[in-house]
Coordinates of N, CA and C in Angstrom, one line a residue:
X1 N 76.8 92.6 75.2 CA 75.6 92.2 74.5 C 74.3 92.7 75.3
X2 N 74.4 92.4 76.6 CA 72.8 92.8 77.2 C 72.8 94.3 77.1
X3 N 73.9 95.0 77.2 CA 73.7 96.5 77.4 C 73.3 97.1 76.1
X4 N 73.9 96.7 74.8 CA 73.3 96.7 73.6 C 72.0 96.5 73.3
X5 N 71.5 95.2 73.8 CA 70.3 94.8 73.5 C 69.2 95.6 74.6
X6 N 69.4 96.1 75.4 CA 68.8 96.7 76.4 C 68.3 98.2 75.8
X7 N 69.4 98.8 75.5 CA 69.0 100.2 75.1 C 68.6 100.3 73.6
X8 N 68.6 99.2 72.8 CA 67.9 98.9 71.6 C 66.4 98.9 71.8
X9 N 66.3 97.9 73.0 CA 64.6 97.7 73.0 C 64.0 98.9 73.6
X10 N 64.5 99.6 74.6 CA 64.1 100.9 75.0 C 63.9 101.8 73.8
X11 N 65.1 101.9 73.0 CA 65.0 102.7 71.6 C 63.6 102.3 70.9
X12 N 63.4 101.2 70.5 CA 62.5 100.6 69.7 C 61.0 101.0 70.3
X13 N 60.9 101.1 71.6 CA 59.7 101.4 72.4 C 59.5 103.0 72.2
X14 N 60.4 103.6 72.1 CA 60.5 105.3 71.9 C 60.1 105.5 70.4
X15 N 60.6 104.6 69.5 CA 60.2 104.8 68.2 C 58.7 104.4 68.0
X16 N 58.1 103.6 68.7 CA 56.5 103.3 68.5 C 55.9 104.3 69.3
X17 N 56.3 104.8 70.5 CA 55.6 106.1 71.3 C 55.7 107.2 70.3
X18 N 56.5 107.4 69.4 CA 56.4 108.6 68.9 C 55.1 108.8 67.8
X19 N 54.6 107.5 67.6 CA 53.3 107.6 66.8 C 51.9 107.6 67.7
X20 N 52.3 107.7 69.0 CA 51.1 108.0 69.9 C 50.7 109.2 70.2
X21 N 49.5 109.6 70.6 CA 48.8 110.9 70.9 C 49.8 111.1 72.3
X22 N 50.2 112.6 72.4 CA 50.9 113.0 73.5 C 50.1 113.4 74.7
X23 N 48.6 113.5 74.5 CA 48.0 113.8 75.5 C 47.9 112.8 76.9
X24 N 48.2 113.6 77.9 CA 48.2 112.9 78.9 C 47.1 113.3 80.1
X25 N 47.1 113.1 81.4 CA 46.1 113.6 82.3 C 45.7 115.1 82.5
X26 N 46.8 115.7 81.9 CA 46.6 117.4 82.1 C 46.5 117.8 80.5
X27 N 46.1 117.0 79.6 CA 46.0 117.5 78.5 C 47.1 117.2 77.3
X28 N 47.0 117.7 76.2 CA 48.2 117.6 74.9 C 49.4 118.2 75.3
X29 N 50.4 117.5 75.1 CA 51.8 118.0 75.3 C 52.6 118.3 73.8
X30 N 53.2 119.3 73.9 CA 53.6 119.9 72.4 C 54.7 118.5 72.0
X31 N 54.9 118.4 70.8 CA 55.9 117.4 70.4 C 57.2 117.9 70.5
X32 N 57.4 119.2 70.8 CA 59.1 119.7 70.9 C 58.9 120.9 71.8
X33 N 59.3 121.0 73.0 CA 59.4 121.9 73.9 C 60.3 121.7 75.1
X34 N 60.8 122.5 75.7 CA 61.8 122.4 77.0 C 61.2 121.0 77.7
X35 N 62.0 120.4 78.4 CA 61.8 119.1 79.1 C 61.2 119.2 80.6
X36 N 60.1 118.7 81.0 CA 59.8 119.2 82.2 C 60.7 118.3 83.2
X37 N 61.2 117.2 82.9 CA 62.0 116.4 83.7 C 63.3 117.2 83.7
X38 N 63.8 117.8 82.7 CA 65.1 118.6 82.7 C 64.9 120.0 83.9
X39 N 63.8 120.6 83.6 CA 63.5 121.8 84.3 C 63.4 121.2 85.8
X40 N 62.9 120.2 86.2 CA 62.7 119.7 87.4 C 63.9 119.5 88.2
X41 N 64.8 118.9 87.3 CA 66.1 118.2 87.9 C 67.1 119.7 88.1
X42 N 67.0 120.6 87.0 CA 67.6 121.9 87.3 C 67.2 122.5 88.6
X43 N 65.7 122.8 88.7 CA 65.2 123.2 90.0 C 65.5 122.7 91.1
X44 N 65.8 121.3 91.2 CA 66.3 120.7 92.4 C 67.6 121.1 92.7
X45 N 68.5 121.2 91.7 CA 69.9 121.3 92.0 C 70.0 122.7 92.7
X46 N 69.3 123.7 92.0 CA 69.2 125.2 92.3 C 68.9 125.2 93.9
X47 N 67.9 124.4 94.1 CA 67.4 124.6 95.5 C 68.5 124.1 96.6
X48 N 68.9 122.9 96.1 CA 70.3 122.3 97.1 C 71.4 123.3 97.1
X49 N 71.4 124.0 95.8 CA 72.6 125.0 96.1 C 72.6 126.1 96.7
X50 N 71.2 126.6 96.8 CA 70.6 127.9 97.4 C 70.9 127.5 98.9
X51 N 70.4 126.3 99.4 CA 70.3 125.9 100.8 C 71.8 125.7 101.3
X52 N 72.8 125.4 100.3 CA 73.9 124.9 101.0 C 74.0 123.6 101.3
X53 N 72.9 122.9 101.2 CA 72.9 121.4 101.4 C 72.7 121.4 103.1
X54 N 72.6 122.4 103.6 CA 72.3 122.3 105.2 C 71.2 121.4 105.6
X55 N 70.1 121.2 104.9 CA 69.1 120.4 105.3 C 69.6 118.8 105.1
X56 N 70.3 118.7 104.2 CA 70.7 117.3 103.9 C 71.8 116.9 104.9
X57 N 72.9 117.9 105.4 CA 73.6 117.7 106.4 C 73.0 117.5 107.8
X58 N 72.0 118.0 108.2 CA 71.2 118.1 109.4 C 70.7 116.5 109.3
X59 N 70.0 116.1 108.4 CA 69.6 114.9 108.2 C 70.6 113.8 108.3
X60 N 71.8 114.0 107.7 CA 72.9 112.9 107.7 C 73.6 113.0 109.3
X61 N 73.4 114.1 109.8 CA 74.0 113.8 111.3 C 73.0 113.3 112.1
X62 N 71.8 113.0 112.0 CA 70.9 112.4 112.9 C 70.8 110.9 112.8
X63 N 71.3 110.2 111.9 CA 71.4 108.8 111.7 C 72.0 108.4 112.9
X64 N 71.8 107.2 113.5 CA 72.6 106.7 114.5 C 74.1 106.4 114.2
X65 N 75.0 106.6 115.3 CA 76.5 106.7 114.8 C 76.7 105.0 114.2
X66 N 77.7 105.2 113.4 CA 77.9 103.8 112.7 C 78.1 103.9 111.1
X67 N 78.1 103.0 110.6 CA 78.1 103.2 109.1 C 77.3 104.0 108.3
X68 N 76.0 103.8 108.8 CA 74.9 104.5 108.3 C 75.1 106.1 108.2
X69 N 75.6 106.5 109.5 CA 75.7 107.9 109.3 C 77.3 108.4 108.6
X70 N 78.3 107.5 108.8 CA 79.4 107.7 108.1 C 79.0 107.9 106.6
X71 N 78.3 107.0 106.1 CA 78.0 107.0 104.7 C 77.4 108.1 104.4
X72 N 76.3 108.4 105.0 CA 75.5 109.6 104.7 C 76.2 110.9 104.8
X73 N 77.1 111.1 105.8 CA 77.9 112.5 105.9 C 78.8 112.4 104.6
X74 N 79.3 111.5 104.4 CA 80.6 111.2 103.0 C 79.5 111.8 102.0
X75 N 78.6 110.9 101.9 CA 77.7 111.3 100.5 C 77.3 112.9 100.5
X76 N 76.8 113.5 101.6 CA 76.5 115.0 101.5 C 77.9 115.9 101.2
X77 N 79.0 115.4 101.7 CA 80.3 116.1 101.3 C 80.4 116.0 99.7
X78 N 80.2 114.7 99.2 CA 80.5 114.6 97.8 C 79.5 115.3 96.8
X79 N 78.4 115.4 97.5 CA 77.2 116.2 96.9 C 77.4 117.8 96.8
X80 N 78.1 118.1 98.1 CA 78.5 119.5 97.9 C 79.7 119.9 97.0
X81 N 80.6 119.3 96.9 CA 81.7 119.1 96.0 C 81.1 119.4 94.4
X82 N 80.3 118.7 94.0 CA 80.0 118.4 92.8 C 78.6 119.2 92.3
X83 N 78.0 119.9 93.4 CA 76.9 120.5 93.2 C 76.9 121.8 92.2
X84 N 77.9 122.8 92.3 CA 78.0 123.8 91.8 C 78.0 123.5 90.1
X85 N 79.1 122.6 89.8 CA 79.2 122.2 88.3 C 77.7 121.7 87.9
X86 N 77.0 120.6 88.5 CA 75.9 120.0 88.0 C 74.8 121.3 87.9
X87 N 74.6 122.0 88.7 CA 73.5 123.0 88.9 C 73.7 124.0 87.7
X88 N 75.1 124.3 87.5 CA 75.4 125.2 86.4 C 75.1 124.4 84.9
X89 N 75.3 123.3 85.0 CA 75.2 122.6 83.6 C 73.8 122.5 83.3
X90 N 73.0 121.8 84.5 CA 71.4 121.8 84.5 C 70.7 123.1 84.0
X91 N 71.4 124.0 84.6 CA 70.6 125.4 84.2 C 70.8 125.9 82.7
X92 N 71.8 125.3 82.3 CA 72.4 125.7 80.8 C 71.3 124.9 79.8
X93 N 70.8 123.9 80.3 CA 70.1 123.1 79.2 C 68.5 123.2 79.7
X94 N 68.3 124.0 80.7 CA 66.7 123.9 81.1 C 65.7 124.3 80.1
X95 N 66.2 125.3 79.5 CA 65.2 125.9 78.1 C 65.5 125.2 76.7
X96 N 66.3 124.1 76.7 CA 66.7 123.5 75.5 C 65.3 123.0 74.9
X97 N 65.0 123.0 73.6 CA 63.8 122.6 73.0 C 64.0 121.5 72.4
X98 N 63.6 120.2 73.0 CA 63.7 118.8 72.7 C 62.4 118.1 72.3
X99 N 62.7 116.9 71.6 CA 61.5 116.3 70.9 C 60.9 115.5 72.4
X100 N 59.7 115.6 72.5 CA 58.9 114.9 73.7 C 58.1 113.9 73.2
X101 N 57.8 112.8 73.8 CA 56.9 111.6 73.7 C 57.0 110.8 74.9
X102 N 56.0 109.7 74.5 CA 56.0 108.9 75.9 C 57.2 108.0 76.0
X103 N 57.8 108.2 77.5 CA 58.9 107.3 77.8 C 58.4 106.7 78.9
X104 N 59.3 105.5 79.6 CA 59.1 104.8 80.5 C 59.2 105.5 82.1
X105 N 60.1 106.6 82.0 CA 60.1 107.1 83.4 C 61.1 106.7 84.5
X106 N 61.1 105.1 84.2 CA 62.0 104.6 85.4 C 62.8 103.2 84.5
X107 N 63.4 103.7 83.8 CA 64.0 102.5 82.7 C 65.2 102.4 83.5
X108 N 65.4 101.2 84.3 CA 66.8 100.7 85.0 C 66.8 99.3 84.6
X109 N 68.1 98.9 84.6 CA 68.5 97.6 84.5 C 67.9 96.3 84.9
X110 N 67.2 96.5 86.0 CA 66.3 95.6 86.9 C 65.1 95.6 86.3
X111 N 64.7 96.6 85.4 CA 63.2 96.4 84.5 C 63.5 95.9 83.4
X112 N 64.5 95.4 82.9 CA 64.7 94.9 81.5 C 65.0 93.3 81.9
X113 N 64.1 92.3 81.1 CA 64.2 91.0 81.3 C 64.9 90.4 80.0
X114 N 65.6 89.4 80.5 CA 66.3 88.7 79.7 C 66.3 87.2 79.5
X115 N 66.6 86.6 78.2 CA 66.8 85.1 78.4 C 68.2 85.1 77.5
X116 N 69.1 84.6 78.2 CA 70.6 84.9 77.6 C 70.8 86.3 77.5
X117 N 71.3 86.6 76.3 CA 71.6 88.1 76.3 C 70.5 88.9 75.3
X118 N 69.4 88.1 75.1 CA 68.2 88.7 74.3 C 67.2 89.4 75.4
X119 N 66.6 90.5 75.0 CA 65.6 91.0 75.8 C 64.3 90.3 75.5
X120 N 63.8 90.0 76.4 CA 62.3 89.0 76.4 C 61.3 90.1 77.0
X121 N 61.6 91.0 77.7 CA 60.6 92.0 78.3 C 61.2 93.3 79.0
X122 N 60.0 94.1 79.0 CA 60.5 95.5 79.8 C 59.4 95.6 80.8
X123 N 59.7 95.8 81.9 CA 58.5 96.1 83.0 C 58.4 97.3 83.7
X124 N 57.5 97.7 84.5 CA 57.4 98.8 85.1 C 57.2 100.0 84.5
X125 N 55.6 100.2 84.2 CA 55.5 101.5 83.4 C 54.6 102.5 84.3
X126 N 54.9 102.4 85.6 CA 54.2 103.1 86.7 C 54.6 104.5 86.5
X127 N 55.5 104.8 86.3 CA 56.4 106.2 86.0 C 56.3 107.0 84.6
X128 N 55.7 106.2 83.4 CA 55.2 106.5 82.3 C 55.0 107.7 82.2
X129 N 55.2 108.7 81.2 CA 54.5 109.9 80.9 C 55.4 110.5 79.8
X130 N 54.8 111.8 79.4 CA 55.4 112.5 78.1 C 56.5 113.5 78.8
X131 N 57.6 113.1 78.1 CA 58.9 113.8 78.5 C 60.1 113.6 77.4
X132 N 61.2 113.9 77.6 CA 62.1 113.7 76.9 C 62.7 112.1 76.9
X133 N 62.8 111.4 75.9 CA 63.2 110.0 75.8 C 64.8 109.7 76.4
X134 N 65.3 111.0 76.3 CA 67.0 111.1 76.6 C 67.1 110.7 78.1
X135 N 65.8 110.9 79.0 CA 65.9 110.6 80.3 C 65.8 109.2 80.5
X136 N 65.1 108.3 79.7 CA 65.1 106.9 80.0 C 66.6 106.4 79.6
X137 N 67.1 106.9 78.6 CA 68.5 106.5 78.3 C 69.5 106.7 79.3
X138 N 69.5 107.7 80.0 CA 70.7 108.1 80.8 C 70.2 107.4 82.1
X139 N 69.2 107.2 82.5 CA 68.7 106.4 83.7 C 69.4 104.8 83.5
X140 N 68.9 104.5 82.2 CA 69.2 103.2 81.9 C 70.7 102.6 81.8
X141 N 71.4 103.5 81.1 CA 73.2 103.6 81.3 C 73.5 103.7 82.2
X142 N 73.1 104.5 83.2 CA 73.8 104.6 84.5 C 73.5 103.5 85.3
X143 N 72.4 102.7 85.3 CA 72.2 101.4 85.9 C 73.0 100.4 85.5
X144 N 73.2 100.4 84.4 CA 74.2 99.5 83.6 C 75.5 99.4 83.7
X145 N 76.1 100.7 83.9 CA 77.6 100.9 83.5 C 78.2 101.7 84.5
X146 N 77.1 102.6 85.5 CA 77.9 103.4 86.4 C 78.3 104.6 85.4
X147 N 79.7 104.8 85.8 CA 80.1 106.0 85.0 C 81.5 105.7 84.0
X148 N 81.4 104.4 83.5 CA 82.2 103.7 82.4 C 82.4 104.5 81.4
X149 N 82.8 105.7 80.9 CA 82.7 106.5 79.9 C 82.6 105.8 78.3
X150 N 83.5 104.8 78.3 CA 83.6 104.1 77.2 C 82.3 103.2 76.7
X151 N 81.7 102.6 78.0 CA 80.4 101.8 77.8 C 79.2 102.9 77.6
X152 N 79.4 103.9 78.2 CA 78.4 105.1 77.9 C 78.4 105.4 76.4
X153 N 79.4 105.6 75.8 CA 79.6 105.8 74.3 C 79.0 104.6 73.4
X154 N 79.4 103.4 73.9 CA 78.8 102.3 73.1 C 77.3 102.2 73.4
X155 N 76.8 102.3 74.6 CA 75.5 102.4 74.8 C 74.7 103.3 74.0
X156 N 75.3 104.7 74.1 CA 74.7 105.7 73.3 C 74.5 105.5 71.5
X157 N 75.8 104.7 71.2 CA 75.9 104.5 69.9 C 74.6 103.3 69.4
X158 N 74.6 102.2 70.5 CA 73.8 101.2 70.1 C 72.2 101.8 70.1
X159 N 71.9 102.8 71.0 CA 70.6 103.4 71.0 C 70.5 104.0 69.5
X160 N 71.5 104.7 69.2 CA 71.4 105.6 67.9 C 71.2 104.7 66.7
X161 N 71.6 103.4 66.8 CA 71.4 102.5 65.7 C 70.0 102.2 65.6
X162 N 69.1 102.4 66.3 CA 67.6 102.1 66.4 C 66.9 103.8 66.3
X163 N 67.3 104.6 67.0 CA 66.6 105.9 67.2 C 67.6 107.0 67.0
X164 N 68.1 107.4 65.7 CA 69.0 108.5 66.0 C 68.5 109.7 67.0
X165 N 69.8 110.3 67.4 CA 69.6 111.4 68.3 C 69.7 112.8 67.8
X166 N 68.9 113.8 68.2 CA 69.4 115.3 67.5 C 70.4 115.6 68.3
X167 N 71.1 116.7 67.9 CA 72.0 117.6 68.4 C 71.7 117.9 69.6
X168 N 70.6 118.4 69.9 CA 70.2 118.8 71.2 C 70.0 117.8 72.2
X169 N 69.5 116.8 71.7 CA 69.3 115.6 72.6 C 70.8 115.3 73.4
X170 N 71.7 115.2 72.2 CA 73.1 114.5 72.6 C 73.6 115.7 73.4
X171 N 73.4 117.1 73.6 CA 74.0 117.9 74.3 C 73.6 117.7 75.6
X172 N 72.3 117.4 75.8 CA 71.6 117.2 77.3 C 72.2 115.8 78.1
X173 N 72.8 115.2 77.5 CA 73.1 113.7 77.9 C 74.0 114.0 79.0
X174 N 75.3 114.6 78.9 CA 76.3 114.5 79.8 C 75.8 115.5 81.2
X175 N 75.0 116.6 81.1 CA 74.3 117.0 82.1 C 73.4 116.1 82.9
X176 N 72.4 115.5 82.3 CA 71.6 114.6 82.7 C 72.5 113.4 83.7
X177 N 73.6 113.3 82.9 CA 74.4 112.0 83.5 C 74.8 112.2 84.9
X178 N 75.3 113.4 84.9 CA 76.0 113.8 86.1 C 75.1 114.2 87.3
X179 N 73.8 114.7 86.7 CA 72.9 115.1 87.8 C 72.2 114.0 88.5
X180 N 72.3 112.8 87.7 CA 71.5 111.6 88.2 C 71.8 110.9 89.2
X181 N 73.0 110.6 89.8 CA 73.3 110.1 91.1 C 73.7 111.1 92.1
X182 N 73.7 112.4 91.8 CA 73.7 113.3 92.8 C 72.3 113.8 93.4
X183 N 71.3 113.8 92.5 CA 70.1 114.0 93.0 C 69.5 112.8 93.4
X184 N 69.8 111.6 92.9 CA 69.2 110.4 93.5 C 69.7 110.2 95.1
X185 N 71.2 110.5 95.1 CA 71.7 110.4 96.5 C 71.0 111.2 97.5
X186 N 70.9 112.4 97.0 CA 70.1 113.6 97.9 C 68.5 113.1 98.2
X187 N 67.9 112.3 97.2 CA 66.6 111.9 97.7 C 66.6 110.9 98.4
X188 N 67.6 110.1 98.4 CA 67.6 108.7 99.2 C 68.0 109.0 100.7
X189 N 68.9 110.0 100.8 CA 69.2 110.6 102.4 C 67.7 111.0 103.0
X190 N 67.0 111.9 102.1 CA 65.7 112.2 102.7 C 64.8 111.1 103.0
X191 N 64.8 110.2 102.1 CA 63.8 108.7 102.2 C 64.2 108.1 103.5
X192 N 65.5 107.9 103.6 CA 66.1 107.1 104.6 C 65.9 107.7 106.0
X193 N 66.0 109.0 105.8 CA 65.9 109.6 107.3 C 64.4 109.7 107.9
X194 N 63.4 109.5 107.1 CA 62.2 109.6 107.4 C 61.7 108.2 108.5
X195 N 62.6 107.2 108.6 CA 62.3 106.2 109.5 C 63.3 105.6 110.4
X196 N 63.4 104.8 111.4 CA 64.4 104.2 112.1 C 65.3 103.1 111.2
X197 N 66.6 103.6 111.3 CA 67.5 102.9 110.4 C 68.5 102.3 111.5
X198 N 69.1 101.0 110.8 CA 70.1 100.3 111.6 C 71.6 101.2 111.6
X199 N 72.4 101.0 112.3 CA 73.6 101.4 112.3 C 74.5 101.0 111.5
X200 N 74.1 99.9 111.0 CA 74.9 99.0 109.8 C 74.0 98.8 108.8
X201 N 74.6 99.3 107.5 CA 73.8 99.5 106.5 C 73.8 98.3 105.4
X202 N 74.9 97.2 105.6 CA 75.5 96.4 104.6 C 74.2 95.4 104.3
X203 N 72.9 95.3 105.2 CA 72.0 94.4 104.5 C 70.7 95.2 104.4
X204 N 70.9 96.2 104.0 CA 69.6 97.4 104.0 C 69.6 97.8 102.6
X205 N 68.5 97.6 101.9 CA 68.7 97.6 100.3 C 68.8 99.2 100.2
X206 N 68.1 100.0 101.2 CA 68.1 101.5 100.7 C 69.7 101.8 100.8
X207 N 70.2 101.4 101.8 CA 71.8 101.9 102.1 C 72.6 101.2 101.4
X208 N 72.4 100.1 100.6 CA 73.2 99.7 99.6 C 73.0 100.4 98.4
X209 N 71.9 101.0 98.0 CA 71.7 102.0 96.9 C 72.4 103.0 97.1
X210 N 72.3 103.7 98.5 CA 73.1 104.9 98.5 C 74.5 104.7 98.4
X211 N 75.2 103.6 98.8 CA 76.4 103.3 98.8 C 76.8 103.3 97.2
X212 N 75.9 102.7 96.5 CA 76.2 102.7 94.9 C 76.3 104.1 94.6
X213 N 75.4 104.9 95.0 CA 75.3 106.3 94.3 C 76.6 107.2 94.9
X214 N 77.0 106.7 96.1 CA 78.3 107.3 96.7 C 79.4 107.3 96.0
X215 N 79.6 105.8 95.4 CA 80.8 105.5 94.5 C 80.8 106.1 93.0
X216 N 79.7 106.4 92.6 CA 79.3 107.0 91.4 C 79.6 108.7 91.5
X217 N 79.3 109.2 92.7 CA 79.8 110.6 92.8 C 81.2 110.7 93.1
X218 N 82.1 109.5 93.5 CA 83.6 109.9 93.4 C 84.3 109.8 92.0
X219 N 83.4 109.6 91.0 CA 83.9 109.7 89.5 C 84.1 111.0 89.2
X220 N 85.4 111.4 88.6 CA 85.6 112.6 87.7 C 84.2 113.4 86.9

């Protein structure tokens, strides 16, 4: 019930946003065009592939010996395994012409407020901008159900009960879905390497997040 309520609330926001001007700080954005977010993700995947994840592996090896380093090293290996497939699929949808409009930019479970099973608020619009609304749907579903394919299907159906998706939007969901944990994990390794870290990640929010992403990378 919460999953359906959350995606329907976000779909309703997207519907309202369709009537808004798409001009942002850089000027008007076309209503239909290749998605900047998709292009950005495709570029990041290509860069990782070209580099062979060498930079990530170096960062992982520099963590203190212990659970942190073990997790980081295992995550880099998981990224290396999945990266060619993810990069190929993201490249394939880079030029897809998608409906664009205002979207949240950081639609996650913890940003949807509930009373019981009813949505009573959506918070954190700091990353809002004009792009494909599908990015919100993918991030929200990933944060709710990880990689449970049946729940992904039900979540997409619930979203479409409010805002139907075009064929091209449906086609980019799976590439975005599989790129999300991979690129997020790569980012977290970079962020965590920027400061002194404990040898044990159990009580550190950043390492707990990386552990969640590593588990998602284990899914087929």
